[in-house]
């Protein structure tokens, strides 16, 4: 991908779960009734997007490094207040409640993005885990199984590539 002849990267900032949380999310994903042709997100790629940046010229990647210094407080995501849903366009998700510390991290990252000359989304933040695309007609399970995702260490700058999927470019710990 290029922008005005300059190579670009499709990037986003995300909460990246630990292995135990990832297994729990994958079990939730497996409990759905998936229609033929549904494109399930591989378990190792399950995450919560904090900010989608879209196509960013590769030359701007160093300007994103200061985002790694954004401090946040620890918080927990879990089944309380969570629900499964198929959004318009066939996006199957696990919607999550947004504790104040997550909202504060999201806002701090938005400010840091703007300070570095990047746009941040204006619509309301809806934290979620995408389980599948092309999932119109998917049948969610009756209830969300209990799980606890302690967000006290890992959020990431991630590259999305049509051929290679998601690759973590940089990771930093919440402080």
CSV table of C-alpha atoms in Angstrom, one decimal:
chain,number,residue,atom,x,y,z
A,1,UNK,CA,0.0,0.0,0.0
A,2,UNK,CA,1.3,3.5,-0.8
A,3,UNK,CA,0.1,7.1,-0.1
A,4,UNK,CA,1.3,9.5,-2.8
A,5,UNK,CA,4.0,7.0,-3.8
A,6,UNK,CA,5.2,6.6,-0.2
A,7,UNK,CA,4.9,3.1,1.3
A,8,UNK,CA,2.3,3.0,4.0
A,9,UNK,CA,1.3,0.7,6.9
A,10,UNK,CA,-2.3,0.0,8.1
A,11,UNK,CA,-2.0,0.5,11.8
A,12,UNK,CA,-4.0,0.4,15.0
A,13,UNK,CA,-3.5,0.6,18.8
A,14,UNK,CA,-4.9,-2.4,20.7
A,15,UNK,CA,-5.1,-4.1,24.1
A,16,UNK,CA,-3.3,-7.5,23.5
A,17,UNK,CA,-4.5,-10.2,25.9
A,18,UNK,CA,-2.3,-12.6,27.7
A,19,UNK,CA,-2.4,-16.3,26.8
A,20,UNK,CA,-5.0,-17.3,29.4
A,21,UNK,CA,-7.3,-14.5,28.4
A,22,UNK,CA,-6.8,-15.4,24.7
A,23,UNK,CA,-7.9,-19.0,25.4
A,24,UNK,CA,-11.0,-17.8,27.3
A,25,UNK,CA,-11.9,-15.5,24.4
A,26,UNK,CA,-11.3,-18.3,21.9
A,27,UNK,CA,-13.7,-20.5,23.9
A,28,UNK,CA,-16.3,-17.8,23.8
A,29,UNK,CA,-15.8,-17.5,20.0
A,30,UNK,CA,-16.2,-21.3,19.5
A,31,UNK,CA,-19.6,-21.2,21.2
A,32,UNK,CA,-21.2,-19.2,18.4
A,33,UNK,CA,-23.2,-20.8,15.6
A,34,UNK,CA,-21.2,-19.6,12.5
A,35,UNK,CA,-22.8,-19.4,9.1
A,36,UNK,CA,-20.9,-20.9,6.1
A,37,UNK,CA,-18.3,-18.4,4.9
A,38,UNK,CA,-17.9,-16.6,8.2
A,39,UNK,CA,-14.3,-15.3,8.5
A,40,UNK,CA,-13.3,-16.1,12.1
A,41,UNK,CA,-10.5,-14.1,13.6
A,42,UNK,CA,-7.7,-16.5,14.5
A,43,UNK,CA,-7.5,-16.9,18.3
A,44,UNK,CA,-3.9,-15.6,18.4
A,45,UNK,CA,-5.2,-12.3,16.8
A,46,UNK,CA,-8.1,-11.6,19.2
A,47,UNK,CA,-7.7,-8.1,20.8
A,48,UNK,CA,-9.5,-4.9,21.7
A,49,UNK,CA,-8.8,-2.0,19.4
A,50,UNK,CA,-8.0,1.3,21.2
A,51,UNK,CA,-7.6,3.5,18.1
A,52,UNK,CA,-7.6,2.6,14.4
A,53,UNK,CA,-5.1,4.8,12.5
A,54,UNK,CA,-5.6,3.4,9.0
A,55,UNK,CA,-3.0,3.9,6.4
A,56,UNK,CA,0.0,5.7,7.8
A,57,UNK,CA,3.1,6.5,5.7
A,58,UNK,CA,5.9,4.3,6.8
A,59,UNK,CA,8.1,7.5,7.3
A,60,UNK,CA,5.6,8.6,10.1
A,61,UNK,CA,6.2,5.4,12.1
A,62,UNK,CA,8.8,7.2,14.4
A,63,UNK,CA,6.2,9.8,15.2
A,64,UNK,CA,4.1,7.0,16.8
A,65,UNK,CA,6.9,6.0,19.3
A,66,UNK,CA,5.9,8.8,21.8
A,67,UNK,CA,2.5,7.0,22.1
A,68,UNK,CA,4.4,4.2,23.9
A,69,UNK,CA,5.0,6.6,26.8
A,70,UNK,CA,1.3,7.3,27.4
A,71,UNK,CA,0.6,6.1,31.0
A,72,UNK,CA,-2.5,4.4,32.0
A,73,UNK,CA,-3.9,2.7,35.1
A,74,UNK,CA,-4.5,-1.0,35.5
A,75,UNK,CA,-8.1,-2.2,35.0
A,76,UNK,CA,-10.0,-5.3,34.3
A,77,UNK,CA,-12.3,-6.3,31.5
A,78,UNK,CA,-14.7,-9.2,32.0
A,79,UNK,CA,-18.1,-10.7,31.4
A,80,UNK,CA,-20.0,-8.2,33.6
A,81,UNK,CA,-21.7,-5.8,31.3
A,82,UNK,CA,-20.5,-7.7,28.2
A,83,UNK,CA,-22.7,-9.0,25.5
A,84,UNK,CA,-22.4,-10.8,22.2
A,85,UNK,CA,-23.8,-9.2,19.1
A,86,UNK,CA,-23.7,-9.1,15.3
A,87,UNK,CA,-23.2,-5.6,14.1
A,88,UNK,CA,-24.4,-4.3,10.7
A,89,UNK,CA,-22.2,-5.6,7.9
A,90,UNK,CA,-21.9,-9.0,9.6
A,91,UNK,CA,-19.3,-8.2,12.2
A,92,UNK,CA,-19.7,-10.6,15.2
A,93,UNK,CA,-18.4,-9.1,18.4
A,94,UNK,CA,-18.1,-9.4,22.1
A,95,UNK,CA,-19.0,-5.9,23.3
A,96,UNK,CA,-17.3,-5.0,26.6
A,97,UNK,CA,-18.1,-2.5,29.4
A,98,UNK,CA,-15.6,0.4,29.5
A,99,UNK,CA,-14.3,1.0,33.0
A,100,UNK,CA,-13.1,4.5,33.7
A,101,UNK,CA,-9.4,3.6,33.4
A,102,UNK,CA,-10.0,2.2,29.9
A,103,UNK,CA,-11.9,5.4,28.9
A,104,UNK,CA,-9.0,7.5,30.3
A,105,UNK,CA,-6.4,5.5,28.4
A,106,UNK,CA,-8.5,5.8,25.2
A,107,UNK,CA,-8.7,9.6,25.8
A,108,UNK,CA,-5.0,10.0,26.6
A,109,UNK,CA,-4.0,8.1,23.5
A,110,UNK,CA,-6.4,10.3,21.4
A,111,UNK,CA,-4.7,13.4,22.7
A,112,UNK,CA,-1.2,11.9,22.1
A,113,UNK,CA,-2.3,11.0,18.5
A,114,UNK,CA,-3.5,14.5,17.8
A,115,UNK,CA,-0.3,16.0,19.4
A,116,UNK,CA,1.7,14.0,16.9
A,117,UNK,CA,-0.5,15.1,13.9
A,118,UNK,CA,-2.6,12.0,13.6
A,119,UNK,CA,-6.4,11.9,13.5
A,120,UNK,CA,-8.4,10.1,16.1
A,121,UNK,CA,-11.9,8.8,15.6
A,122,UNK,CA,-14.7,11.2,16.7
A,123,UNK,CA,-17.4,8.6,17.2
A,124,UNK,CA,-18.0,7.2,20.7
A,125,UNK,CA,-15.6,4.5,21.8
A,126,UNK,CA,-17.2,1.0,21.9
A,127,UNK,CA,-14.7,-1.5,23.2
A,128,UNK,CA,-15.1,-4.9,21.7
A,129,UNK,CA,-13.4,-8.1,20.6
A,130,UNK,CA,-14.2,-8.9,16.9
A,131,UNK,CA,-14.8,-12.7,16.6
A,132,UNK,CA,-15.6,-12.8,12.9
A,133,UNK,CA,-16.4,-10.9,9.8
A,134,UNK,CA,-18.8,-12.0,7.0
A,135,UNK,CA,-20.9,-13.4,9.9
A,136,UNK,CA,-24.4,-12.2,9.0
A,137,UNK,CA,-26.8,-14.8,10.4
A,138,UNK,CA,-24.4,-15.9,13.1
A,139,UNK,CA,-26.0,-17.2,16.3
A,140,UNK,CA,-24.4,-15.8,19.5
A,141,UNK,CA,-24.4,-18.0,22.6
A,142,UNK,CA,-27.1,-17.4,25.2
A,143,UNK,CA,-24.7,-15.8,27.8
A,144,UNK,CA,-21.2,-14.6,28.0
A,145,UNK,CA,-19.1,-17.0,30.1
A,146,UNK,CA,-17.2,-15.5,33.0
A,147,UNK,CA,-13.7,-14.3,32.2
A,148,UNK,CA,-11.2,-11.8,33.7
A,149,UNK,CA,-8.8,-9.9,31.5
A,150,UNK,CA,-6.4,-8.0,33.7
A,151,UNK,CA,-5.1,-5.1,31.6
A,152,UNK,CA,-2.0,-4.1,33.5
A,153,UNK,CA,0.7,-4.7,31.1
A,154,UNK,CA,0.2,-5.0,27.4
A,155,UNK,CA,-1.1,-2.7,24.7
A,156,UNK,CA,0.4,-2.6,21.3
A,157,UNK,CA,0.9,-0.8,18.0
A,158,UNK,CA,-0.2,-3.3,15.5
A,159,UNK,CA,0.1,-3.5,11.7
A,160,UNK,CA,-2.7,-5.1,9.7
A,161,UNK,CA,-1.8,-6.6,6.4
A,162,UNK,CA,-4.2,-8.4,4.0
A,163,UNK,CA,-1.6,-11.2,3.3
A,164,UNK,CA,0.1,-11.5,6.7
A,165,UNK,CA,-2.7,-10.6,9.1
A,166,UNK,CA,-1.8,-8.8,12.3
A,167,UNK,CA,1.8,-8.1,13.4
A,168,UNK,CA,2.7,-6.4,16.6
A,169,UNK,CA,5.1,-3.5,15.8
A,170,UNK,CA,5.7,-2.3,19.3
A,171,UNK,CA,4.4,-3.1,22.8
A,172,UNK,CA,4.4,-1.1,26.0
A,173,UNK,CA,3.2,-1.6,29.5
A,174,UNK,CA,0.6,0.4,31.2
A,175,UNK,CA,2.0,2.3,34.1
